[in-house]
Short mmCIF file of C-alpha atoms in Angstrom, two decimals:
data_model
loop_
_atom_site.label_atom_id
_atom_site.label_comp_id
_atom_site.label_asym_id
_atom_site.label_seq_id
_atom_site.Cartn_x
_atom_site.Cartn_y
_atom_site.Cartn_z
CA MET A 1 165.12 271.92 338.03
CA ASP A 2 162.28 269.41 338.21
CA SER A 3 160.73 271.28 341.15
CA VAL A 4 160.88 274.51 339.10
CA LYS A 5 159.18 272.76 336.20
CA HIS A 6 156.61 271.37 338.62
CA LEU A 7 155.98 274.79 340.12
CA GLY A 8 155.67 276.23 336.55
CA TRP A 9 153.04 273.61 335.65
CA VAL A 10 151.17 274.22 338.89
CA ALA A 11 151.19 277.99 338.28
CA LEU A 12 150.08 277.49 334.64
CA ALA A 13 147.27 275.16 335.75
CA ALA A 14 146.18 277.66 338.47
CA LEU A 15 146.23 280.48 335.90
CA ALA A 16 144.21 278.39 333.45
CA PHE A 17 141.70 277.49 336.15
CA ALA A 18 141.45 281.09 337.28
CA SER A 19 140.87 282.29 333.78
CA CYS A 20 137.91 279.95 333.45
CA GLY A 21 136.19 281.76 336.27
CA ARG A 22 135.12 280.82 339.74
CA ARG A 23 133.49 277.47 340.34
CA GLY A 24 131.55 276.22 343.31
CA PRO A 25 128.14 275.64 344.94
CA LEU A 26 127.03 279.25 344.54
CA GLY A 27 127.65 279.10 340.75
CA ASP A 28 125.89 275.74 340.68
CA GLU A 29 122.89 277.28 342.41
CA ILE A 30 122.76 280.11 339.91
CA SER A 31 123.08 277.67 337.03
CA SER A 32 120.33 275.46 338.44
CA LEU A 33 117.95 278.41 338.71
CA ARG A 34 118.78 279.43 335.17
CA THR A 35 117.99 275.90 333.97
CA THR A 36 114.63 276.01 335.86
CA VAL A 37 113.74 279.36 334.27
CA ASP A 38 114.78 278.10 330.83
CA SER A 39 112.74 274.94 331.10
CA SER A 40 109.71 276.91 332.36
CA SER A 41 110.09 279.29 329.42
CA GLU A 42 110.31 276.42 326.97
CA VAL A 43 107.17 274.79 328.35
CA LEU A 44 105.30 278.09 328.18
CA GLN A 45 106.43 278.62 324.56
CA ALA A 46 105.62 275.02 323.64
CA LEU A 47 101.98 275.50 324.60
CA ASP A 48 100.35 275.39 321.18
CA SER A 49 98.39 278.65 320.98
CA ALA A 50 96.21 277.30 318.14
CA GLU A 51 95.17 274.32 320.29
CA PHE A 52 94.70 276.58 323.28
CA MET A 53 92.48 279.08 321.39
CA SER A 54 90.49 276.27 319.82
CA ALA A 55 89.75 274.84 323.23
CA PHE A 56 88.94 278.28 324.62
CA ASN A 57 86.57 279.10 321.78
CA ARG A 58 84.82 275.78 322.08
CA MET A 59 84.22 276.37 325.74
CA GLU A 60 83.11 279.95 325.05
CA ARG A 61 80.47 278.53 322.68
CA HIS A 62 79.32 276.01 325.15
CA ILE A 63 79.20 278.61 327.93
CA ASP A 64 77.02 280.84 325.73
CA VAL A 65 74.64 278.01 325.02
CA ALA A 66 74.53 276.99 328.74
CA LYS A 67 73.56 280.55 329.65
CA THR A 68 70.44 280.18 327.58
CA LYS A 69 69.24 277.16 329.56
CA THR A 70 66.62 277.74 332.26
CA TYR A 71 67.10 275.81 335.47
CA ASP A 72 64.91 272.74 335.71
CA ALA A 73 64.95 270.49 338.74
CA SER A 74 64.76 267.39 336.56
CA ARG A 75 68.17 268.39 335.16
CA GLU A 76 69.78 269.39 338.48
CA ALA A 77 72.72 267.06 337.92
CA ILE A 78 73.45 268.71 334.62
CA PHE A 79 73.33 272.17 336.16
CA ARG A 80 75.30 271.16 339.22
CA VAL A 81 77.92 268.78 337.81
CA ASP A 82 78.25 269.26 334.03
CA PHE A 83 77.92 273.06 334.04
CA ASP A 84 80.50 273.28 336.86
CA TRP A 85 82.84 271.16 334.86
CA LEU A 86 82.39 273.48 331.87
CA ARG A 87 82.72 276.64 333.94
CA ASN A 88 85.81 275.44 335.74
CA SER A 89 87.50 274.35 332.53
CA HIS A 90 86.71 277.65 330.83
CA ARG A 91 87.87 279.55 333.96
CA ALA A 92 91.23 277.68 333.98
CA LEU A 93 91.97 278.65 330.36
CA PHE A 94 90.70 282.21 330.82
CA LYS A 95 92.72 282.71 334.00
CA PHE A 96 95.85 281.33 332.40
CA GLU A 97 95.70 283.56 329.39
CA THR A 98 94.76 286.58 331.46
CA LEU A 99 97.67 286.03 333.85
CA ARG A 100 100.06 285.28 331.02
CA ARG A 101 99.27 288.47 329.16
CA GLY A 102 98.63 290.73 332.22
CA GLU A 103 101.66 289.70 334.16
CA ARG A 104 103.76 289.20 331.03
CA TRP A 105 105.13 285.84 332.09
CA ASP A 106 107.22 285.44 328.93
CA GLY A 107 108.92 288.84 329.53
CA GLN A 108 109.46 288.14 333.24
CA LEU A 109 111.16 284.82 332.46
CA VAL A 110 113.42 286.53 329.89
CA ALA A 111 114.29 289.28 332.37
CA SER A 112 115.00 286.76 335.07
CA ARG A 113 117.29 284.74 332.75
CA THR A 114 119.13 287.93 331.84
CA GLN A 115 119.58 288.79 335.52
CA LEU A 116 120.82 285.31 336.28
CA ASP A 117 123.24 285.39 333.34
CA ALA A 118 124.71 288.68 334.52
CA LEU A 119 124.92 287.48 338.13
CA HIS A 120 126.70 284.30 337.04
CA HIS A 121 129.12 286.26 334.88
CA ASP A 122 129.90 288.73 337.69
CA TRP A 123 130.33 285.86 340.16
CA SER A 124 132.53 283.73 337.93
CA LYS A 125 134.72 286.67 336.96
CA ARG A 126 134.93 287.73 340.61
CA LEU A 127 133.52 291.18 339.79
CA ILE A 128 131.45 291.22 342.94
CA SER A 129 131.90 289.69 346.32
CA GLU A 130 130.39 286.32 347.23
CA ASP A 131 128.18 287.95 349.81
CA SER A 132 126.78 290.36 347.25
CA VAL A 133 126.16 287.45 344.92
CA ARG A 134 124.26 285.57 347.64
CA ILE A 135 122.11 288.60 348.30
CA ALA A 136 121.40 289.15 344.58
CA LEU A 137 120.62 285.47 344.11
CA GLU A 138 118.15 285.48 346.98
CA GLU A 139 116.49 288.57 345.54
CA GLU A 140 116.16 286.90 342.19
CA LYS A 141 114.75 283.78 343.78
CA ASN A 142 112.21 285.92 345.65
CA ALA A 143 111.24 287.44 342.31
CA VAL A 144 111.11 284.37 340.12
CA LEU A 145 110.12 281.41 342.32
CA PRO A 146 106.56 282.67 343.06
CA LEU A 147 106.17 283.34 339.32
CA LEU A 148 107.33 279.76 338.51
CA ALA A 149 104.94 278.30 341.11
CA THR A 150 101.98 280.15 339.68
CA LEU A 151 103.00 279.43 336.13
CA HIS A 152 103.30 275.70 336.74
CA THR A 153 100.09 275.47 338.69
CA ARG A 154 98.24 277.20 335.86
CA LEU A 155 100.07 275.09 333.22
CA ASP A 156 98.96 271.90 335.00
CA GLU A 157 95.37 273.12 334.92
CA VAL A 158 95.62 274.04 331.25
CA ARG A 159 97.17 270.73 330.30
CA TYR A 160 94.42 268.91 332.10
CA VAL A 161 91.67 270.95 330.38
CA LEU A 162 93.32 270.56 326.97
CA GLY A 163 93.48 266.81 327.60
CA GLN A 164 89.76 266.76 328.34
CA ASN A 165 88.73 269.25 325.68
CA ASP A 166 87.57 266.79 323.01
CA SER A 167 85.55 264.82 325.55
CA LEU A 168 84.08 267.99 326.99
CA ASP A 169 83.16 269.30 323.55
CA LEU A 170 81.53 266.01 322.49
CA HIS A 171 79.68 265.70 325.80
CA PHE A 172 78.16 269.18 325.63
CA GLN A 173 77.41 268.97 321.93
CA LYS A 174 75.37 265.78 322.57
CA LEU A 175 73.75 267.52 325.54
CA TRP A 176 72.66 270.46 323.41
CA ASP A 177 71.52 268.22 320.56
CA ASN A 178 69.28 266.23 322.91
CA TRP A 179 68.31 269.09 325.32
CA ASP A 180 64.65 269.25 324.32
CA SER A 181 64.16 265.49 324.70
CA ALA A 182 66.34 264.99 327.80
CA GLY A 183 64.79 265.28 331.24
CA LYS A 184 61.21 264.85 330.05
#
């Protein structure tokens, strides 16, 4: 009788485990990619658009002023170093916003998360074969990993520029304020 009870408990445990869905490395890999997509989406959403636009507008203003300055050999360092710093900072923000809107990063991340959720559901409920899941996961990786690499490269650039923005603004404002007296 004890062995029948034991078999009953084993069967009940197996049934409970099976009802929870499949577990294993493939599911962990899907979950890991979902976490990466989620964290990337959170970072993208956390980028304060007011701070971003303020920095962008400041740089636009300085770019416009810089365009009015005629090259002078006595100010070569300003034209070569400072204006490059300004141009590269402005370009980083412009490129980020252009890519974000043009490639619809937010939407792509949401779509990827939806795909991964569906894939994980199908895998855990054994609705599709493990081979099919592997193929679908590789296809999703091929779609989302290049996006994540680009996104994080651009985010790193933007964070750097935003971190330097006050210094850059102050530097160029002083430069414009003293332009007529500098270099003479």
